[in-house]
CSV table of C-alpha atoms in Angstrom, one decimal:
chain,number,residue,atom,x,y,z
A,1,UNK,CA,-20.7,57.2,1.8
A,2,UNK,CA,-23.1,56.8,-1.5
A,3,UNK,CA,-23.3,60.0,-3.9
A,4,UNK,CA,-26.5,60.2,-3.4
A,5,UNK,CA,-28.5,58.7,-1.1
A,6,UNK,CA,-32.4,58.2,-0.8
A,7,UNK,CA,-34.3,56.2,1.7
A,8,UNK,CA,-35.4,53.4,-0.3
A,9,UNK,CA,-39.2,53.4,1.6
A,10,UNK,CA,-41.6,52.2,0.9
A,11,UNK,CA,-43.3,55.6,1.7
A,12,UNK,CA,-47.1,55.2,1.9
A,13,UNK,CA,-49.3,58.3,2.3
A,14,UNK,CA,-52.8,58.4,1.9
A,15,UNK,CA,-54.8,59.7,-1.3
A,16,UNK,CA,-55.1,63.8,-1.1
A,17,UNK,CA,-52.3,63.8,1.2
A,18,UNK,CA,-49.0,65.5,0.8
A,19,UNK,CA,-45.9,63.3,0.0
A,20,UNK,CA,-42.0,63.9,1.0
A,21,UNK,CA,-39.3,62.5,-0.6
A,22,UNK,CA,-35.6,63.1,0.8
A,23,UNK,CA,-32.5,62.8,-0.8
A,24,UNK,CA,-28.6,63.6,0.2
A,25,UNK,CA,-25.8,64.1,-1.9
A,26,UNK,CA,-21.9,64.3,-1.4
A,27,UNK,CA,-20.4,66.5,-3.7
A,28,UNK,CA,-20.6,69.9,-2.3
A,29,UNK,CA,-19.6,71.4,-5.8
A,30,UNK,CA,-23.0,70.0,-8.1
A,31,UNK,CA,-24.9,72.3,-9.6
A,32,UNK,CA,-27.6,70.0,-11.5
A,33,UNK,CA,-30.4,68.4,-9.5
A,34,UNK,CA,-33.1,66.0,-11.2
A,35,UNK,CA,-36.3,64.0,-9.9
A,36,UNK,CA,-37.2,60.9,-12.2
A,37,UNK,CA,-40.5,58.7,-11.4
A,38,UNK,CA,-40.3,55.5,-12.7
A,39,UNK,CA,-43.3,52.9,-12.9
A,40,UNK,CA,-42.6,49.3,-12.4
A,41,UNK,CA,-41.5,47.9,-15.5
A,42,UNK,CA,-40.7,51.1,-17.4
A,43,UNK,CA,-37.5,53.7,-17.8
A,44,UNK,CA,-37.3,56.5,-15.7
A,45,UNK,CA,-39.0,59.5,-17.1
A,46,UNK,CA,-37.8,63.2,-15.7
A,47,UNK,CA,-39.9,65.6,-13.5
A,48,UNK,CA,-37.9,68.0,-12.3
A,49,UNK,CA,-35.0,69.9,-12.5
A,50,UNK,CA,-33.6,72.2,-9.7
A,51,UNK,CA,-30.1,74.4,-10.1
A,52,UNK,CA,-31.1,77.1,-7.2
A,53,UNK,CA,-31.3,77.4,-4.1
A,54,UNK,CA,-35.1,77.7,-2.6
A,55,UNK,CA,-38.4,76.0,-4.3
A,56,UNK,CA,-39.2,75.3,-7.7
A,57,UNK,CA,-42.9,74.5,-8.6
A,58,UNK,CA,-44.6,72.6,-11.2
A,59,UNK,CA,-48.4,71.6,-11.0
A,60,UNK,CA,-48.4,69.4,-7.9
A,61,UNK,CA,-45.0,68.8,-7.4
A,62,UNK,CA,-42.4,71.4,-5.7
A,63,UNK,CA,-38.6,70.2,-5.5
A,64,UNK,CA,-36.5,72.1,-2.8
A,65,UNK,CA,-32.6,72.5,-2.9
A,66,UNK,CA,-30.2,73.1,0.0
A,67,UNK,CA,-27.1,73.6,-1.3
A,68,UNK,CA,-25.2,74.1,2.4
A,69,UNK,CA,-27.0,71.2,3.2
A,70,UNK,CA,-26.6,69.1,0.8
A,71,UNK,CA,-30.0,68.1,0.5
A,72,UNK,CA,-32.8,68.2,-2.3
A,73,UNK,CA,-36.6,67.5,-1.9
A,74,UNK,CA,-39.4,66.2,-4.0
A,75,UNK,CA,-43.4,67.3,-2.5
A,76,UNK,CA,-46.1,65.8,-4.2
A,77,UNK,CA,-49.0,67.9,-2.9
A,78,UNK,CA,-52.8,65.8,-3.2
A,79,UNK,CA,-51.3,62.6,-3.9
A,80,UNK,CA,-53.2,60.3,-6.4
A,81,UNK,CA,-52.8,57.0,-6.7
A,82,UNK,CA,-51.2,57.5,-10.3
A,83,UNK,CA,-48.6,58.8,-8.3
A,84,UNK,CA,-47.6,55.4,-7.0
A,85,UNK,CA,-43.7,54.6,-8.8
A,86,UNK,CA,-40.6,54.7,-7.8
A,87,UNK,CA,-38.9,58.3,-7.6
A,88,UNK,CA,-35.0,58.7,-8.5
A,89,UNK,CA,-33.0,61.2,-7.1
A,90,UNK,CA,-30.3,62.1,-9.8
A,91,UNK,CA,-27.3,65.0,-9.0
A,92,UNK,CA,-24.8,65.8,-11.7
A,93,UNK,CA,-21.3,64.5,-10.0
A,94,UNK,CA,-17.4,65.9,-11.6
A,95,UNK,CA,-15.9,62.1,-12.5
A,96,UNK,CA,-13.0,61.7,-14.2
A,97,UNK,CA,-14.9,61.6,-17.6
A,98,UNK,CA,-16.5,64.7,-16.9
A,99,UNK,CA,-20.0,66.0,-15.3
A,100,UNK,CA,-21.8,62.8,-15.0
A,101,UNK,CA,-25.6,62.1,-14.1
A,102,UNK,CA,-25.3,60.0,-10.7
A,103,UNK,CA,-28.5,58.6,-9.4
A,104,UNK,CA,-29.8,57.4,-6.2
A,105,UNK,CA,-31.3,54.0,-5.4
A,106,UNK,CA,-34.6,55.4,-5.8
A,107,UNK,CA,-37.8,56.1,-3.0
A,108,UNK,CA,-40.9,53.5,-3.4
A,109,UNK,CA,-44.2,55.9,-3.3
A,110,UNK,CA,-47.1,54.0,-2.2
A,111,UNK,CA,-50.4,56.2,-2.5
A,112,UNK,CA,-53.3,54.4,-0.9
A,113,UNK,CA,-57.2,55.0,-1.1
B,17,UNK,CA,-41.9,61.1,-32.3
B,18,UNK,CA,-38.3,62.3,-31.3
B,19,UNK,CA,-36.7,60.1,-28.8
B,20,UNK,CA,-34.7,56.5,-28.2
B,21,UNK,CA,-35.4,53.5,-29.6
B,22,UNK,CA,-34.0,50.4,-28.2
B,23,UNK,CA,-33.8,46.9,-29.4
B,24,UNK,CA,-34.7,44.2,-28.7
B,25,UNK,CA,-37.2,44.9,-26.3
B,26,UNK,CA,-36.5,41.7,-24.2
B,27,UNK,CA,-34.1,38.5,-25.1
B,28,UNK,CA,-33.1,35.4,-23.4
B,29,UNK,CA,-29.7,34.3,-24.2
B,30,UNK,CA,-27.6,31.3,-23.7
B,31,UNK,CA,-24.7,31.7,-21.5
B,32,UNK,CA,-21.2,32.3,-23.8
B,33,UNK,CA,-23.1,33.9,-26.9
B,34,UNK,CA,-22.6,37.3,-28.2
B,35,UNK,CA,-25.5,40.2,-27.9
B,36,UNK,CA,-25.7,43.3,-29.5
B,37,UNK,CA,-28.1,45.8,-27.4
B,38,UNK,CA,-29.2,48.6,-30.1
B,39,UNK,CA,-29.8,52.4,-29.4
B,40,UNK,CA,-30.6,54.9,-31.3
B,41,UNK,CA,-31.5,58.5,-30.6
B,42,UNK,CA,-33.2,61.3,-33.1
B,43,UNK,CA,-32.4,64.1,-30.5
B,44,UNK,CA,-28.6,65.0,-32.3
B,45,UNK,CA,-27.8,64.8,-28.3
B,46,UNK,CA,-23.8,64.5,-28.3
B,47,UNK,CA,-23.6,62.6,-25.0
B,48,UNK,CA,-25.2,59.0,-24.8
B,49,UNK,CA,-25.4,56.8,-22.1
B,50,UNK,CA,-25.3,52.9,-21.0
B,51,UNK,CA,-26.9,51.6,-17.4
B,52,UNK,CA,-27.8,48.6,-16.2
B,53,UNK,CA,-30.7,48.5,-13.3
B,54,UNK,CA,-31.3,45.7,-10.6
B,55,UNK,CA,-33.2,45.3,-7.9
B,56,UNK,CA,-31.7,47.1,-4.8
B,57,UNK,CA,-28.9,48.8,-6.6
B,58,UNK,CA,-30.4,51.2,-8.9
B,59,UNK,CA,-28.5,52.5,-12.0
B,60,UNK,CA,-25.0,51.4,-13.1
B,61,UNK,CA,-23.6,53.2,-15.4
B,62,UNK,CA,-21.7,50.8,-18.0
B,63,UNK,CA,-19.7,52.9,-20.7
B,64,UNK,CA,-20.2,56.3,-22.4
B,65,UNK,CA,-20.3,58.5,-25.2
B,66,UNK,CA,-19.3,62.4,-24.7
B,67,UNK,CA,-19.2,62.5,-28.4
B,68,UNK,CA,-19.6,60.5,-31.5
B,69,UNK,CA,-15.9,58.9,-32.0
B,70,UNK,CA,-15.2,58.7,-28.0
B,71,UNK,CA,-15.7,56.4,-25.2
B,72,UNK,CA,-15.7,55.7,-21.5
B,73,UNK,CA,-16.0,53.4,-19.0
B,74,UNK,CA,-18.2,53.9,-16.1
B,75,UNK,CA,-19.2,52.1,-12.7
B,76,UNK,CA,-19.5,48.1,-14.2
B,77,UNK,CA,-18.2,48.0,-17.8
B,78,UNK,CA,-16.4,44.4,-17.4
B,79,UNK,CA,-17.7,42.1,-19.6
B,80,UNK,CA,-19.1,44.9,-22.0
B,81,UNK,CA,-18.0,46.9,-24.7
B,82,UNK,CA,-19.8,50.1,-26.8
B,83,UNK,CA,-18.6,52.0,-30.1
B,84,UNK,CA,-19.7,55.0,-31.1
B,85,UNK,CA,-19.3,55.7,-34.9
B,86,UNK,CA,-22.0,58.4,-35.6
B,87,UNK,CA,-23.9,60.7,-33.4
B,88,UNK,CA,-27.0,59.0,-33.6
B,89,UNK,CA,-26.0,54.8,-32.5
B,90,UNK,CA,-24.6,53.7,-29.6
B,91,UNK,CA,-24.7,49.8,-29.6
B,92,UNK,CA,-23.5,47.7,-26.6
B,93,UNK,CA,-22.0,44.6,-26.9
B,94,UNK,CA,-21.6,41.5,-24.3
B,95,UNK,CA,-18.7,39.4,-26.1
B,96,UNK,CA,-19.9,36.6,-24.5
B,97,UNK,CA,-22.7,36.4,-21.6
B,98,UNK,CA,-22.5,35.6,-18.2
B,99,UNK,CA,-25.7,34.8,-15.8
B,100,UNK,CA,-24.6,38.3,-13.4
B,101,UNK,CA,-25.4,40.0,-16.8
B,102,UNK,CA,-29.0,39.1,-16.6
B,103,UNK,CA,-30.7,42.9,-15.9
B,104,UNK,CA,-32.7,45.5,-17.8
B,105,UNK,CA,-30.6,48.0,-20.2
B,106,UNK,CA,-31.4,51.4,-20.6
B,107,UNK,CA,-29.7,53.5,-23.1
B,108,UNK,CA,-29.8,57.6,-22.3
B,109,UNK,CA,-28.8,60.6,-23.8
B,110,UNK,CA,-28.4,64.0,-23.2
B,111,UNK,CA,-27.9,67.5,-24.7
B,112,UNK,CA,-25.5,68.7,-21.7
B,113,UNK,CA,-25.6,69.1,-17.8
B,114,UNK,CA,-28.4,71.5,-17.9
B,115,UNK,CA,-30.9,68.9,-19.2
B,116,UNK,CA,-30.9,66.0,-17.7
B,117,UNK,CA,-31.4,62.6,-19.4
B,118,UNK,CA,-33.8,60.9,-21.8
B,119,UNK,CA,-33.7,57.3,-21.1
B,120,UNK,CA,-35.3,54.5,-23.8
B,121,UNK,CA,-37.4,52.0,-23.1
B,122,UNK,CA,-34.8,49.3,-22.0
B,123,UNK,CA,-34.0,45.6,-22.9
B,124,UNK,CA,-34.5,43.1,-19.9
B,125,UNK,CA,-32.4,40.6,-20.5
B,126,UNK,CA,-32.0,36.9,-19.1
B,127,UNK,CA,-28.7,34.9,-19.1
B,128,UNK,CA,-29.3,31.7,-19.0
């Protein structure tokens, strides 16, 4: 089983639409949650941060943690085409160097006119 | 503009020659950070940096190889390339678990 695992998509939603990305993670003991976007041909670049339980909202996009579940959430609410990238699920993991920032395969977003 | 700088942007290199990837960060974050991204398995992390004078290897570090002499440069090093080491680079860093990670703007590099 991956760390942390994300449905690689591509996910297409309409403009104006309401977006839903997933994403699963192993180690029950994390405590750190992060959602990067990254457009094609560029580093990722951070959007969120989540550490409790319940919603967190910024602008347009909420991010949701489960902690029982073991399961984090990005909505995009009124997509826009600018919204079209690649978002990266990323879960602070205990390794044997210490906390380290473990990322998922990433969700293609597709927002179409 | 506070932030990392990466060079060289892109490079194509002959197979068997050394590369120096440069990073440097103005942040004074202690923790810095090598990955490797290709198509269909995400990030790697390579080797990293808790602290200036300390190391680690991550996920891939074969074939690589990072120093960490000051707080600010983290330089990695391919002794001698190999075509599987054709990818982009991104150097991160990061002021502690609370804060995620600033990423640069990566070197794509070709092996050829």
């Amino acid at each position: 089983q991956k760390e942390v695992e994300q449905n690689s998509g591509p996910l297409s939603v309409p403009e104006g639409a309401i977006a839903s990305l997933n994403c699963t993670y192993s180690d029950r003991v994390s405590q750190s949650f992060f959602w990067y976007r990254q457009y094609s041909g560029k580093s990722p670049e951070l959007i969120m941060s989540i550490y409790s339980n319940g919603d967190k909202e910024d602008g347009r996009f909420t991010a949701q943690l489960n902690k029982a579940s073991q399961y984090v959430s990005l909505l995009i609410r009124d997509s826009q085409p600018s919204d079209s990238a690649t978002y990266l699920c990323a879960v602070y993991i205990l390794t044997g160097g210490g906390n380290k920032l473990t990322f998922g395969t990433g969700t293609q977003l597709k927002v179409e006119l | 503009i506070a932030g990392i700088t990466q060079a060289p942007t892109s490079q194509i290199l002959a197979a068997g020659r050394r590369m120096t990837l440069r990073c440097t960060q103005d942040m004074r974050h202690n923790a810095m950070y090598w990955y490797r991204q290709d198509l269909g398995l995400g990030l790697r992390l390579i080797h990293y940096s808790n602290t200036a004078g300390t190391t680690g290897k991550g996920e891939v570090p074969d074939g690589y190889s990072v120093s960490r002499a000051n707080t600010d440069d983290f330089p990695l090093t391919l002794a001698s390339a190999v075509p599987s080491q054709t990818s982009v680079y991104f150097c991160a860093s990061s002021d502690g678990p609370n804060y995620g990670y600033t990423f640069g703007s990566g070197t794509r590099l070709t092996v050829v």
